[in-house]
């Protein structure tokens, strides 16, 4: 995974010192990949990427994968100086590429550009609405089974969003400390269908409503003041799919238990603290290198309110307009307990 | 329903202390050596990054993958 490459201290320093680093999801800069509309950014990026591929991509790469994923070195005007596929790239190779690209940039500097404030604003695709609460989600295979491919030692990441009407629904339940409070079904559905997945090696695929077999999250009020209310929850979850077209690899699933607590600012209906820990098992998965059979997983969730949390959406919210719609209003079968 | 209530009461009484939950959460969080890539000052707005690159007299380095790279696997 390219993140391992960028964890190399020499690579991180070189990029930080001598380049202006920027990152994006391919889905918004190559919008036909997942069904987003074109934008000012994609109209700039795609011709630049085509030029970079013509000059630097491995022969046949585009024809085989039809994706512009990778690392580019370009001028502000779109002049291309380097492109590398990064999935299996050693740090030394990337450093050589960066050296050569920087030298080329010095020889052929880009033309001056001007961008309007509106066009710059249009390049923020998914800014978090101030009323929405963001939680960061981490997942691991733990312990990693003997013989499992190295990619299983990584950390999976995602964001989890909770929307203001859902928090207000919780607050409206009222009650005193210890009172049972129903977890809004959309929060439960978002947890089990989109969040408690195996994102360790690659993006885990979400589950349809019919594939959720259990999603039971009893919740209660822990404490209340005029300003803050805190809640705790526990629960069990199980999702599985059997996609016969993909044979044995089509049989995937995840199951586990979760416990957590969160605190809400009553005035803003924002979650100001969220801690949750889940453990369980996953199996199958759609990528090529999961451990064999059922393997152990853990997840942690922590509130987030930094620049990245405000600019980067949950993966399935951001990946396609179809999944965004489902992420906003996910449902569960009538009683998946 | 009664059984669920009973389970809830049991868990309410026996839920791990907050310190335990924090410890469990911390055990999953990335270690510093797993987050070196986050020390790189990534811009998330590509057009602002173009202006910043011009102002700094540096080339842009653009990293794109399926799912936003700063938030997805």
Coordinates of C-alpha atoms in Angstrom, one line a residue:
Chain A
X1 CA 0.0 0.0 0.0
X2 CA 1.3 3.4 -0.9
X3 CA 0.9 4.7 2.7
X4 CA 3.8 2.4 3.7
X5 CA 5.9 4.0 1.0
X6 CA 5.1 7.5 2.4
X7 CA 5.9 6.4 5.9
X8 CA 9.5 6.1 4.9
X9 CA 11.2 9.0 6.8
X10 CA 13.4 10.0 3.8
X11 CA 10.4 10.1 1.5
X12 CA 8.3 12.1 4.0
X13 CA 11.1 14.7 4.5
X14 CA 11.8 15.0 0.8
X15 CA 8.2 15.6 0.0
X16 CA 7.7 18.1 2.9
X17 CA 10.9 20.0 2.1
X18 CA 10.8 20.3 -1.7
X19 CA 7.3 19.9 -2.9
X20 CA 3.8 21.2 -2.3
X21 CA 2.0 18.0 -1.4
X22 CA -1.7 17.5 -2.2
X23 CA -4.0 14.5 -2.0
X24 CA -7.4 13.4 -3.3
X25 CA -9.7 10.6 -3.9
X26 CA -9.5 9.4 -7.5
X27 CA -13.3 9.4 -7.6
X28 CA -13.5 13.2 -7.8
X29 CA -10.5 13.9 -10.1
X30 CA -11.4 11.0 -12.5
X31 CA -15.2 11.3 -12.1
X32 CA -16.3 8.7 -14.6
X33 CA -14.7 6.0 -12.5
X34 CA -17.5 6.0 -9.9
X35 CA -20.2 8.2 -11.4
X36 CA -19.5 11.7 -10.1
X37 CA -20.1 14.8 -12.4
X38 CA -17.2 16.5 -14.0
X39 CA -15.8 19.5 -12.1
X40 CA -13.3 22.3 -12.6
X41 CA -10.8 20.1 -10.8
X42 CA -11.4 17.0 -13.0
X43 CA -11.3 19.2 -16.2
X44 CA -7.8 20.2 -15.1
X45 CA -6.7 16.8 -13.7
X46 CA -7.7 14.4 -16.5
X47 CA -5.8 16.1 -19.4
X48 CA -2.8 16.4 -17.0
X49 CA -3.0 12.8 -16.1
X50 CA -3.4 11.7 -19.7
X51 CA -0.2 13.6 -20.5
X52 CA 1.6 12.1 -17.5
X53 CA 0.5 8.6 -18.5
X54 CA 1.7 9.1 -22.1
X55 CA 5.1 10.1 -20.9
X56 CA 5.7 8.0 -17.7
X57 CA 3.1 5.2 -17.1
X58 CA 4.1 1.6 -17.7
X59 CA 3.1 0.3 -21.1
X60 CA -0.4 -1.0 -21.1
X61 CA -1.2 0.2 -17.6
X62 CA -4.1 2.4 -18.6
X63 CA -5.6 -0.3 -20.9
X64 CA -5.5 -2.8 -18.0
X65 CA -6.6 -0.8 -15.0
X66 CA -8.4 2.3 -16.5
X67 CA -7.4 4.4 -13.4
X68 CA -5.2 7.4 -12.9
X69 CA -4.3 6.4 -9.3
X70 CA -0.7 7.1 -8.3
X71 CA 1.7 9.9 -7.5
X72 CA 2.3 12.8 -9.9
X73 CA 4.8 15.6 -9.9
X74 CA 3.4 18.5 -11.9
X75 CA 3.7 22.3 -12.1
X76 CA 0.9 24.6 -11.0
X77 CA -0.1 25.0 -14.7
X78 CA -0.3 21.2 -15.2
X79 CA 3.1 20.6 -16.8
X80 CA 4.0 17.0 -16.0
X81 CA 7.4 16.1 -14.6
X82 CA 6.8 12.5 -13.2
X83 CA 4.2 9.8 -12.6
X84 CA 4.6 6.6 -10.7
X85 CA 2.4 3.7 -9.9
X86 CA 3.0 3.3 -6.2
X87 CA 1.4 0.0 -5.1
X88 CA 4.7 -1.9 -5.1
X89 CA 7.2 1.0 -5.4
X90 CA 10.3 0.8 -3.1
X91 CA 11.2 4.2 -1.4
X92 CA 14.6 4.4 -3.1
X93 CA 12.8 4.3 -6.5
X94 CA 10.4 7.1 -5.5
X95 CA 13.3 9.2 -4.2
X96 CA 15.1 8.8 -7.6
X97 CA 11.9 9.8 -9.4
X98 CA 11.5 12.9 -7.1
X99 CA 15.1 14.0 -7.8
X100 CA 14.7 13.7 -11.5
X101 CA 11.3 15.5 -11.5
X102 CA 12.7 18.3 -9.4
X103 CA 15.6 18.8 -11.8
X104 CA 13.2 18.8 -14.7
X105 CA 11.0 21.4 -12.9
X106 CA 14.0 23.7 -12.5
X107 CA 14.9 23.4 -16.2
X108 CA 11.3 23.9 -17.4
X109 CA 9.4 25.9 -14.9
X110 CA 5.6 26.1 -15.3
X111 CA 3.8 29.1 -16.7
X112 CA 2.1 31.5 -14.3
X113 CA -1.5 30.7 -13.5
X114 CA -4.5 32.7 -12.0
X115 CA -7.4 31.0 -10.3
X116 CA -10.5 32.7 -9.0
X117 CA -11.6 32.4 -5.4
X118 CA -14.8 30.7 -6.7
X119 CA -12.8 28.0 -8.5
X120 CA -10.6 27.4 -5.5
X121 CA -13.8 27.0 -3.3
X122 CA -15.2 24.6 -5.9
X123 CA -12.3 22.3 -5.3
X124 CA -13.5 21.5 -1.7
X125 CA -15.8 18.6 -2.5
X126 CA -17.0 17.3 0.8
X127 CA -16.5 19.9 3.5
X128 CA -18.1 18.7 6.7
X129 CA -21.2 20.6 7.6
X130 CA -20.6 22.3 11.0
X131 CA -23.7 20.6 12.4
X132 CA -22.4 17.1 11.6
X133 CA -20.2 15.2 14.1
X134 CA -17.1 13.3 12.8
X135 CA -15.5 10.2 14.4
X136 CA -12.3 8.6 13.2
X137 CA -12.4 4.8 12.8
X138 CA -9.3 2.5 12.9
X139 CA -9.3 -1.2 12.2
X140 CA -6.7 -3.9 12.6
X141 CA -6.4 -7.6 12.1
X142 CA -5.3 -8.7 15.6
X143 CA -3.5 -10.9 16.2
X144 CA -2.4 -11.4 12.6
X145 CA -2.6 -15.1 11.9
X146 CA 0.7 -16.9 11.1
X147 CA 1.4 -16.9 7.5
X148 CA -0.9 -14.1 6.6
X149 CA 0.3 -11.6 3.9
X150 CA 2.2 -8.6 5.3
X151 CA -0.5 -6.2 4.3
X152 CA -2.6 -7.5 7.2
X153 CA -0.3 -5.7 9.6
X154 CA -1.5 -2.3 8.5
X155 CA -4.1 0.0 10.0
X156 CA -7.5 0.5 8.3
X157 CA -9.0 4.0 8.4
X158 CA -12.3 5.6 7.8
X159 CA -14.5 8.4 9.1
X160 CA -17.9 8.0 10.6
X161 CA -20.4 10.8 10.4
X162 CA -23.4 11.4 12.7
X163 CA -25.9 13.9 11.6
X164 CA -27.6 16.6 13.7
X165 CA -31.2 15.2 13.4
X166 CA -29.9 11.9 14.7
X167 CA -28.3 13.5 17.7
X168 CA -31.4 15.5 18.4
X169 CA -33.4 12.3 18.3
X170 CA -31.2 11.0 21.1
X171 CA -31.5 14.2 23.1
X172 CA -35.2 14.2 22.7
X173 CA -35.5 10.9 24.4
X174 CA -35.0 12.6 27.8
X175 CA -34.9 10.4 30.9
X176 CA -32.6 10.3 33.9
X177 CA -29.3 8.6 34.3
X178 CA -29.6 4.9 33.6
X179 CA -32.6 5.2 31.4
X180 CA -32.6 3.1 28.2
X181 CA -32.4 5.2 25.0
X182 CA -32.9 3.8 21.6
X183 CA -30.0 4.2 19.3
X184 CA -31.4 5.9 16.1
X185 CA -31.7 3.3 13.4
X186 CA -29.6 5.3 11.0
X187 CA -26.7 5.4 13.4
X188 CA -27.0 1.6 14.0
X189 CA -27.2 1.0 10.2
X190 CA -24.3 3.2 9.4
X191 CA -22.2 1.5 12.0
X192 CA -22.9 -2.0 10.9
X193 CA -23.2 -1.5 7.1
X194 CA -20.4 1.0 6.5
X195 CA -18.1 1.3 9.5
X196 CA -17.3 -1.9 11.2
X197 CA -15.7 -3.4 8.1
X198 CA -12.2 -4.7 7.3
X199 CA -10.5 -1.7 5.8
X200 CA -7.0 -3.0 6.6
X201 CA -5.6 -3.9 3.2
X202 CA -8.1 -2.1 1.0
X203 CA -11.4 -0.4 1.2
X204 CA -13.9 -2.9 2.7
X205 CA -17.2 -3.3 0.8
X206 CA -20.3 -2.2 2.7
X207 CA -23.3 -4.5 3.3
X208 CA -26.8 -4.2 2.0
X209 CA -29.7 -4.1 4.3
X210 CA -30.6 -7.7 3.6
X211 CA -27.0 -8.8 4.5
X212 CA -27.1 -7.5 8.0
X213 CA -28.1 -10.4 10.2
X214 CA -27.6 -8.8 13.6
X215 CA -27.4 -5.1 14.7
X216 CA -28.4 -4.8 18.3
X217 CA -27.0 -1.8 20.2
X218 CA -28.7 -1.2 23.5
X219 CA -27.9 2.3 24.8
X220 CA -28.5 4.2 27.9
X221 CA -28.1 7.7 29.4
X222 CA -25.0 7.8 31.7
X223 CA -25.3 11.3 33.0
X224 CA -26.9 14.6 32.3
X225 CA -26.4 18.3 33.0
X226 CA -28.0 21.3 31.3
X227 CA -25.0 21.5 29.0
X228 CA -23.9 18.0 28.4
X229 CA -25.3 14.5 28.2
X230 CA -23.3 11.3 28.1
X231 CA -24.5 8.0 26.8
X232 CA -23.1 4.5 26.7
X233 CA -23.9 1.6 24.4
X234 CA -22.9 -2.0 23.9
X235 CA -23.9 -4.3 21.1
X236 CA -23.4 -7.2 18.7
X237 CA -23.3 -7.2 14.9
X238 CA -23.2 -9.7 12.1
X239 CA -23.2 -9.1 8.4
X240 CA -22.5 -11.6 5.6
X241 CA -22.9 -12.0 1.9
X242 CA -22.7 -14.9 -0.5
X243 CA -22.1 -13.7 -4.0
X244 CA -22.1 -17.0 -6.0
X245 CA -20.6 -15.3 -9.1
X246 CA -17.3 -14.9 -7.1
X247 CA -17.2 -18.5 -5.8
X248 CA -15.5 -18.9 -2.5
X249 CA -14.2 -15.3 -2.5
X250 CA -17.8 -14.2 -2.7
X251 CA -18.5 -15.5 0.8
X252 CA -17.6 -12.6 3.1
X253 CA -18.7 -11.4 6.5
X254 CA -17.9 -9.6 9.7
X255 CA -19.2 -10.2 13.2
X256 CA -18.4 -8.8 16.6
X257 CA -19.2 -7.0 19.8
X258 CA -18.8 -3.3 20.5
X259 CA -18.9 -1.1 23.6
X260 CA -18.7 2.7 23.6
X261 CA -19.7 6.0 25.1
X262 CA -20.2 9.4 23.8
X263 CA -20.9 12.9 25.1
X264 CA -23.2 15.5 23.4
X265 CA -23.2 19.2 23.7
X266 CA -26.9 19.9 24.2
X267 CA -26.9 23.4 22.7
X268 CA -25.3 22.4 19.4
X269 CA -26.3 18.8 19.3
X270 CA -22.7 17.9 18.4
X271 CA -20.9 14.9 19.7
X272 CA -17.9 16.3 21.6
X273 CA -16.4 13.0 22.7
X274 CA -16.7 9.5 21.3
X275 CA -14.9 6.4 22.4
X276 CA -15.7 2.9 21.2
X277 CA -13.9 -0.4 20.9
X278 CA -15.1 -3.4 19.0
X279 CA -13.7 -6.9 18.5
X280 CA -14.7 -9.8 16.4
X281 CA -13.9 -11.7 13.2
X282 CA -14.0 -11.1 9.5
X283 CA -13.8 -13.6 6.6
X284 CA -13.6 -13.7 2.9
X285 CA -13.3 -10.1 1.8
X286 CA -13.0 -9.0 -1.8
X287 CA -9.3 -8.1 -2.0
X288 CA -6.7 -10.7 -2.8
X289 CA -4.7 -11.0 0.5
X290 CA -6.9 -11.5 3.6
X291 CA -5.8 -14.2 6.1
X292 CA -7.4 -17.6 5.5
X293 CA -10.7 -18.5 7.0
X294 CA -12.1 -16.4 9.9
X295 CA -9.6 -14.0 11.3
X296 CA -9.7 -11.7 14.4
X297 CA -10.4 -8.0 14.0
X298 CA -10.4 -5.0 16.4
X299 CA -11.8 -1.5 15.8
X300 CA -11.4 1.8 17.7
X301 CA -13.5 5.0 17.2
X302 CA -12.5 8.4 18.5
X303 CA -14.1 11.8 17.8
X304 CA -12.2 14.0 15.3
X305 CA -12.4 17.8 14.7
X306 CA -9.3 18.6 12.8
X307 CA -8.8 19.9 9.3
X308 CA -8.6 16.4 7.8
X309 CA -11.8 15.3 9.5
X310 CA -13.5 18.4 8.1
X311 CA -12.3 17.9 4.5
X312 CA -12.3 14.1 4.1
X313 CA -15.6 12.2 4.1
X314 CA -16.3 8.6 5.1
X315 CA -15.0 6.5 2.3
X316 CA -18.3 5.3 1.0
X317 CA -20.0 8.7 1.3
X318 CA -17.2 10.1 -0.9
X319 CA -16.7 7.3 -3.3
X320 CA -19.8 7.6 -5.4
X321 CA -23.1 9.6 -5.5
X322 CA -25.1 6.3 -5.2
X323 CA -23.3 5.3 -2.0
X324 CA -23.5 8.8 -0.6
X325 CA -27.2 8.7 -0.8
X326 CA -27.4 5.4 1.0
X327 CA -24.8 6.6 3.6
X328 CA -27.0 9.5 4.5
X329 CA -30.1 7.4 5.0
X330 CA -29.1 3.8 5.6
X331 CA -31.7 1.4 6.7
X332 CA -31.9 -2.0 8.4
X333 CA -34.2 -4.9 7.8
X334 CA -37.2 -4.8 10.1
X335 CA -35.6 -6.7 12.9
X336 CA -32.0 -7.9 12.3
X337 CA -31.5 -9.0 15.9
Chain B
X1 CA -37.7 -7.5 25.4
X2 CA -37.3 -8.6 29.0
X3 CA -34.2 -10.5 28.2
X4 CA -32.7 -7.5 26.4
X5 CA -33.5 -5.3 29.4
X6 CA -31.8 -7.8 31.7
X7 CA -28.7 -7.9 29.4
X8 CA -28.7 -4.1 29.4
X9 CA -28.8 -4.0 33.2
X10 CA -26.0 -6.5 33.4
X11 CA -23.8 -4.6 31.0
X12 CA -24.7 -1.3 32.7
X13 CA -23.5 -2.7 36.0
X14 CA -20.5 -4.5 34.6
X15 CA -19.3 -2.4 31.7
X16 CA -15.6 -1.9 31.6
X17 CA -14.6 1.2 33.6
X18 CA -13.9 4.3 31.4
X19 CA -10.2 3.8 31.9
X20 CA -10.4 0.3 30.5
X21 CA -12.3 1.5 27.4
X22 CA -9.7 4.2 26.8
X23 CA -6.9 1.5 27.1
X24 CA -8.7 -0.7 24.6
X25 CA -9.2 2.1 22.2
X26 CA -5.5 3.2 22.5
X27 CA -4.3 -0.3 21.7
X28 CA -5.8 0.0 18.2
X29 CA -4.7 3.6 17.4
X30 CA -1.8 4.0 14.9
X31 CA 1.7 4.2 16.4
X32 CA 3.9 7.2 15.6
X33 CA 5.9 5.2 13.0
X34 CA 2.6 4.3 11.3
X35 CA 1.7 7.9 10.9
X36 CA 4.9 9.5 9.5
X37 CA 3.0 10.1 6.3
X38 CA 0.7 12.4 8.2
X39 CA 3.6 14.7 9.1
X40 CA 3.6 15.7 5.4
X41 CA 1.6 18.9 5.0
X42 CA -1.0 17.5 2.6
X43 CA -3.4 20.0 1.0
X44 CA -6.9 18.6 0.3
X45 CA -7.9 21.4 -2.1
X46 CA -6.0 20.8 -5.3
X47 CA -6.6 24.3 -6.7
X48 CA -5.3 25.9 -3.5
X49 CA -2.3 23.6 -3.7
X50 CA -1.6 24.9 -7.2
X51 CA -1.6 28.4 -6.0
X52 CA 0.6 27.5 -3.0
X53 CA 3.0 25.7 -5.4
X54 CA 3.3 28.8 -7.6
X55 CA 3.8 31.0 -4.6
X56 CA 6.5 28.7 -3.2
X57 CA 8.2 28.1 -6.5
X58 CA 8.0 24.4 -6.0
X59 CA 6.4 21.5 -8.0
X60 CA 3.2 19.9 -6.8
X61 CA 3.2 16.3 -5.6
X62 CA -0.3 14.9 -6.1
X63 CA -1.2 11.5 -4.5
X64 CA -4.5 10.0 -5.6
X65 CA -6.0 6.7 -4.8
X66 CA -9.5 5.1 -4.6
X67 CA -11.1 6.9 -1.6
X68 CA -9.5 10.0 -0.2
X69 CA -6.1 8.9 0.8
X70 CA -6.2 10.9 4.1
X71 CA -9.3 9.1 5.3
X72 CA -9.5 5.7 3.6
X73 CA -7.3 2.7 3.8

